[in-house]
PDB file of C-alpha atoms in Angstrom:
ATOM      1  CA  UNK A  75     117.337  74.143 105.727  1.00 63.00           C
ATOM      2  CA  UNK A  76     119.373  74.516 108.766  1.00 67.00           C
ATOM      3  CA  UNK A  77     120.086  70.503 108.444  1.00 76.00           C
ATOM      4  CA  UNK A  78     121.530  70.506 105.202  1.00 79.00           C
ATOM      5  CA  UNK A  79     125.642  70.588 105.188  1.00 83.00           C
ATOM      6  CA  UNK A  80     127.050  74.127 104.633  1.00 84.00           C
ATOM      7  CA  UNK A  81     129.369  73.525 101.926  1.00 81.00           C
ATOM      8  CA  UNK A  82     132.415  75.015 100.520  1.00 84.00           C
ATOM      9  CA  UNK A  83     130.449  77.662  97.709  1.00 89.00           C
ATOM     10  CA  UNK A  84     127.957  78.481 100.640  1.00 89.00           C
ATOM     11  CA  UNK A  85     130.913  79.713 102.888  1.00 87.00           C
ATOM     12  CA  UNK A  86     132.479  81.484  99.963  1.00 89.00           C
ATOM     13  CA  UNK A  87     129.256  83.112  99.503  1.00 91.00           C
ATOM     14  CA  UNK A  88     128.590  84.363 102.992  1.00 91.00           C
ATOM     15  CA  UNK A  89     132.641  85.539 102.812  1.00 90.00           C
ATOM     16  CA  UNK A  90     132.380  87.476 100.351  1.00 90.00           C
ATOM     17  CA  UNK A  91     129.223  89.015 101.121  1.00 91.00           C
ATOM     18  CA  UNK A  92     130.447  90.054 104.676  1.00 91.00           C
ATOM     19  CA  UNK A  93     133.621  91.334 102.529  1.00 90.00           C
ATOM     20  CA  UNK A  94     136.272  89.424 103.612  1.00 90.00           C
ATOM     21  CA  UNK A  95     138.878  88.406 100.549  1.00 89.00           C
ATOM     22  CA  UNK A  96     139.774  84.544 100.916  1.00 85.00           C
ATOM     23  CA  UNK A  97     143.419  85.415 100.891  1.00 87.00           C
ATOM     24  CA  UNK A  98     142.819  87.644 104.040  1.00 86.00           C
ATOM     25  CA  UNK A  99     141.214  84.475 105.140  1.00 82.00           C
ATOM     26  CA  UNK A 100     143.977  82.228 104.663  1.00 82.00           C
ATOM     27  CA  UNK A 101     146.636  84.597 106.176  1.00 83.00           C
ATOM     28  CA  UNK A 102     144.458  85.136 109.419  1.00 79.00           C
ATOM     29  CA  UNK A 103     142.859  82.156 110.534  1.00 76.00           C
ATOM     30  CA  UNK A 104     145.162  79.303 108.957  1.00 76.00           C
ATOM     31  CA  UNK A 105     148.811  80.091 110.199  1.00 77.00           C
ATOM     32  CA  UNK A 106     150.031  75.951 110.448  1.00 77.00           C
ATOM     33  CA  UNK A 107     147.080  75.634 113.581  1.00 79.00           C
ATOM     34  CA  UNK A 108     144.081  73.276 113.560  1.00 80.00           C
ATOM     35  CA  UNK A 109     141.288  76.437 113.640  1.00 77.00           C
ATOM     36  CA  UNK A 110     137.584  75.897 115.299  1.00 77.00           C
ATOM     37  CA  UNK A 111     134.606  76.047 113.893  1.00 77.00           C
ATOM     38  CA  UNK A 112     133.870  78.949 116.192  1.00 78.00           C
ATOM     39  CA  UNK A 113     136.675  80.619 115.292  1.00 77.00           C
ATOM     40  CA  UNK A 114     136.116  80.419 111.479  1.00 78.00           C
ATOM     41  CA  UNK A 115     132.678  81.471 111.686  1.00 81.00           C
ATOM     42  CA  UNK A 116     133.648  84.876 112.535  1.00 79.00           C
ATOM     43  CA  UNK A 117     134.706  85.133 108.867  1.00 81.00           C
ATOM     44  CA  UNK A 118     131.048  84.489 107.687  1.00 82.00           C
ATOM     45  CA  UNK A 119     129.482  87.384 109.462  1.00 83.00           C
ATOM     46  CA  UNK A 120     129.841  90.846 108.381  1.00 83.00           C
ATOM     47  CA  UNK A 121     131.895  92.557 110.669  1.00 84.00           C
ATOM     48  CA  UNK A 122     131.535  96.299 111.595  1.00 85.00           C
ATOM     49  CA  UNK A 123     134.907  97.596 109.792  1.00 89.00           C
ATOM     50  CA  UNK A 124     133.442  95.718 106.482  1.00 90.00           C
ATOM     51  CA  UNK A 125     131.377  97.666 104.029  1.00 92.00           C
ATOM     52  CA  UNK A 126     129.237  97.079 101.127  1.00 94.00           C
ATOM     53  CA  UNK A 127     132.469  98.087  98.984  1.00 94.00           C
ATOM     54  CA  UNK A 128     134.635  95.452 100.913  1.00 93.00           C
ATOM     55  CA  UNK A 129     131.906  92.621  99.181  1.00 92.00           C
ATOM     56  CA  UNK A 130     132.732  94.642  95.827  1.00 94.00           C
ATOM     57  CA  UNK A 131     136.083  94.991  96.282  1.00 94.00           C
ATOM     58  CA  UNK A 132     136.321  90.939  97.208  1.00 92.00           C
ATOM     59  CA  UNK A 133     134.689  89.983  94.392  1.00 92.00           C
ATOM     60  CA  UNK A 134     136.683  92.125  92.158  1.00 93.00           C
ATOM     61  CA  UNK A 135     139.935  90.744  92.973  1.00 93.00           C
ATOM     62  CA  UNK A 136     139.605  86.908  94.159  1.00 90.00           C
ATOM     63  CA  UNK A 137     135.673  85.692  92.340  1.00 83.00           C
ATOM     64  CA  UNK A 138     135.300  88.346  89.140  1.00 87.00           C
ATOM     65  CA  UNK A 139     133.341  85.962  87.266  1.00 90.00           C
ATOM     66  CA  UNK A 140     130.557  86.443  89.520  1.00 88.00           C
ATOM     67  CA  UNK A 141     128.208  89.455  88.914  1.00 90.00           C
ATOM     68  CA  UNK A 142     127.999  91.542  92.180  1.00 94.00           C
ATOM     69  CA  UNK A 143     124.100  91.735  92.461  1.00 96.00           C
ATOM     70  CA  UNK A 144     123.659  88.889  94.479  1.00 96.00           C
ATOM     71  CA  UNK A 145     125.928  89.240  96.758  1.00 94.00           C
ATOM     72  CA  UNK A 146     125.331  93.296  97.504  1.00 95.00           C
ATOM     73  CA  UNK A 147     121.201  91.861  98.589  1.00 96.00           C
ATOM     74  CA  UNK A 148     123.571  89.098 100.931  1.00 95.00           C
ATOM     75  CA  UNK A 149     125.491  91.626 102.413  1.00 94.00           C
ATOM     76  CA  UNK A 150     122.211  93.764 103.673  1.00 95.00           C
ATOM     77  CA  UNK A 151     120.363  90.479 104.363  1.00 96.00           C
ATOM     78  CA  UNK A 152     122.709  89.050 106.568  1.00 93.00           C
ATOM     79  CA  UNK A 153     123.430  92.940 108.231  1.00 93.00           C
ATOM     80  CA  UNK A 154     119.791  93.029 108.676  1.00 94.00           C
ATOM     81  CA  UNK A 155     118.517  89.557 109.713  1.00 95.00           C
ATOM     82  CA  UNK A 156     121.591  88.612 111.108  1.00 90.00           C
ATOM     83  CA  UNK A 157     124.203  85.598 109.846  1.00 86.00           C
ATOM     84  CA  UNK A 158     122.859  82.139 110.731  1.00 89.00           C
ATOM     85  CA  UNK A 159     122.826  79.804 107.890  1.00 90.00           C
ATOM     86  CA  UNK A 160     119.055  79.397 107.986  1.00 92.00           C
ATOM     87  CA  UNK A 161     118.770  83.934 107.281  1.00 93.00           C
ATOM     88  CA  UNK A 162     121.764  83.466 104.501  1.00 93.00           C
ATOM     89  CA  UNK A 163     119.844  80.751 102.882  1.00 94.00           C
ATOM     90  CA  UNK A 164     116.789  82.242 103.349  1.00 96.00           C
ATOM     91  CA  UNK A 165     117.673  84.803 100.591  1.00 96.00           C
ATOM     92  CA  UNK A 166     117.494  82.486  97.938  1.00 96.00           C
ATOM     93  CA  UNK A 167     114.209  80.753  99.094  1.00 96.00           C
ATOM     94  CA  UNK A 168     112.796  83.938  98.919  1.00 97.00           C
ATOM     95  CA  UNK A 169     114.188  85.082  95.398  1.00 97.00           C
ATOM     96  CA  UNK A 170     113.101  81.958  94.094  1.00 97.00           C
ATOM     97  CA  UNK A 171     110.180  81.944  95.270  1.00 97.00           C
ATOM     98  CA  UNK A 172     109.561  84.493  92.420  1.00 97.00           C
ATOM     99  CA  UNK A 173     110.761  82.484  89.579  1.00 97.00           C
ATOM    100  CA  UNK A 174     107.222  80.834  89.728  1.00 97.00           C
ATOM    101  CA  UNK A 175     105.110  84.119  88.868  1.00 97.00           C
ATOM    102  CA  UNK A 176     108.010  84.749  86.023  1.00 97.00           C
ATOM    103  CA  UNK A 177     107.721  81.422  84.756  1.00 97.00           C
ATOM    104  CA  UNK A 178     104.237  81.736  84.843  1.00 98.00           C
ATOM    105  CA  UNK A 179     104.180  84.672  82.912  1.00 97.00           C
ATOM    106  CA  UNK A 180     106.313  83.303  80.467  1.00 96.00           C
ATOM    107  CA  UNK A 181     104.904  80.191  79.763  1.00 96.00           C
ATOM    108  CA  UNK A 182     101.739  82.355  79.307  1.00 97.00           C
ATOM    109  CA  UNK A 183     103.514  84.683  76.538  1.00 96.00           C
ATOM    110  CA  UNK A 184     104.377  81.814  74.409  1.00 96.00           C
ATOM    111  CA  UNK A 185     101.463  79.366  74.522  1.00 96.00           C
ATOM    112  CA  UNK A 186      98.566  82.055  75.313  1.00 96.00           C
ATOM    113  CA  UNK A 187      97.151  79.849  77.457  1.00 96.00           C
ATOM    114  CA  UNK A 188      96.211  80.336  81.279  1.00 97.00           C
ATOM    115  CA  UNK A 189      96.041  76.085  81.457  1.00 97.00           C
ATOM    116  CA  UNK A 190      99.847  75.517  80.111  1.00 97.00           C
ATOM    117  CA  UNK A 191     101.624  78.513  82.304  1.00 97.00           C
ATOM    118  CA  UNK A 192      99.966  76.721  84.992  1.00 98.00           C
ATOM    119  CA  UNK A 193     100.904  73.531  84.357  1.00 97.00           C
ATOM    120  CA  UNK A 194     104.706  74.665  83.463  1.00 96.00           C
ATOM    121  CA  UNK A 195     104.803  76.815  86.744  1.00 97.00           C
ATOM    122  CA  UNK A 196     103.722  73.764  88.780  1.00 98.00           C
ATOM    123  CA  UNK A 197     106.313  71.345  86.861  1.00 97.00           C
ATOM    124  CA  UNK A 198     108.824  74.125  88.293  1.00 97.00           C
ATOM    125  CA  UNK A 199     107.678  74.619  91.843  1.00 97.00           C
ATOM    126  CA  UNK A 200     108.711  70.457  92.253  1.00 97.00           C
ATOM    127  CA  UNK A 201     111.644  70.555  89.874  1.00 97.00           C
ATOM    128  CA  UNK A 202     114.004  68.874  92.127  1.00 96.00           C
ATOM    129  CA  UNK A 203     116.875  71.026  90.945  1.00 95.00           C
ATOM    130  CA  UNK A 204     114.703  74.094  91.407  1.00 95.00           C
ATOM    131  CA  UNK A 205     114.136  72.901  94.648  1.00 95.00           C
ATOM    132  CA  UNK A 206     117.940  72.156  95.638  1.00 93.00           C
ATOM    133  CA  UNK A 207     119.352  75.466  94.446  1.00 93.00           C
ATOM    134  CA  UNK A 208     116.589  77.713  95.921  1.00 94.00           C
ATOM    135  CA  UNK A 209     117.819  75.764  99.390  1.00 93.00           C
ATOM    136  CA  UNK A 210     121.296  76.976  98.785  1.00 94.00           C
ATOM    137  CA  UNK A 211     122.887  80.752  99.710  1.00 93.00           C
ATOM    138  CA  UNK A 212     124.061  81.077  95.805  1.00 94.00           C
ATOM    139  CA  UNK A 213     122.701  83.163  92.830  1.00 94.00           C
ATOM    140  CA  UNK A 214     121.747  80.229  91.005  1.00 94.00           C
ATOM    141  CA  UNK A 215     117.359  81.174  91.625  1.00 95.00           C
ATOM    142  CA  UNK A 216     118.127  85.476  91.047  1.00 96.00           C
ATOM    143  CA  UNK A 217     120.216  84.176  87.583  1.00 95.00           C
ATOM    144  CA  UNK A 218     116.519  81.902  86.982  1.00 95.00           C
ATOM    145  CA  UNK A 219     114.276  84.634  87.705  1.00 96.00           C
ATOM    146  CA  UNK A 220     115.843  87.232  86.076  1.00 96.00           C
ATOM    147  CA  UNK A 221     116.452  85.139  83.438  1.00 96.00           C
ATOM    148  CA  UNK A 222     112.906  84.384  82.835  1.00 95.00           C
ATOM    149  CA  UNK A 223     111.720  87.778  83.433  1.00 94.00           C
ATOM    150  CA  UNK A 224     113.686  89.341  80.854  1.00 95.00           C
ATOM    151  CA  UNK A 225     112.650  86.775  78.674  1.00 93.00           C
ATOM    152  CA  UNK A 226     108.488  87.399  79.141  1.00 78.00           C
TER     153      UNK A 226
END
């Protein structure tokens, strides 16, 4: 995971979950100066002044189409486990790692059969577009599993 390219929604993600707003951003690293890696990194941790209500507050006013769920889980994870892209993505893995039981468990509602769920379930475990999104620090595999879960 570590060797995939950290794009643009990835660092918006990891921003707002360590509750910086982009516009706070914009005014302190990127004054008409070429700025570092290194220096812009220090926008993707979670620093000590920045609560859980700074990640609610960001998404509030810059990103309100985004429910706050996954990002509050992102703001402990990375406070926890610390902020390296591998522990940010590692979130997602994780939570979609449990679409399979829910897809499972769906497919078994609507076909009654223990055979189909786990041929369905397997179709999902190498859907490549499962496979991308649970490699990427964004809600896309919580907005799968819940969405199959409250559909069992």
């Amino acid at each position: 995971m570590n060797h995939k390219v950290f794009w643009n929604d990835e660092a918006y993600t990891a921003m707002r979950a360590s509750g910086y707003l982009i516009s706070e951003v914009e005014q302190e690293a990127f004054q008409g100066q070429i700025t570092s890696q290194h220096e812009f990194q220090h926008y993707l941790r979670p620093a000590a002044d920045k609560t859980l209500a700074d990640t609610i507050r960001s998404l509030k006013l810059e990103d309100a189409q985004h429910p706050p769920l996954y990002y509050v889980l992102t703001h402990f994870w990375v406070r926890w486990f610390g902020a390296s892209v591998s522990v940010i993505r590692s979130l997602s893995v994780i939570i979609s790692l449990f679409v399979l039981p829910c897809f499972y468990w769906l497919c078994r509602e609507l076909f009654k059969s223990s055979l189909a769920a786990l041929f369905g379930t397997m179709l999902v475990a190498v859907s490549p577009i499962h496979v991308l999104y649970s490699q990427e620090a964004r809600q896309y595999g919580l907005w799968t599993a819940l969405t199959l879960l409250s559909s069992a």
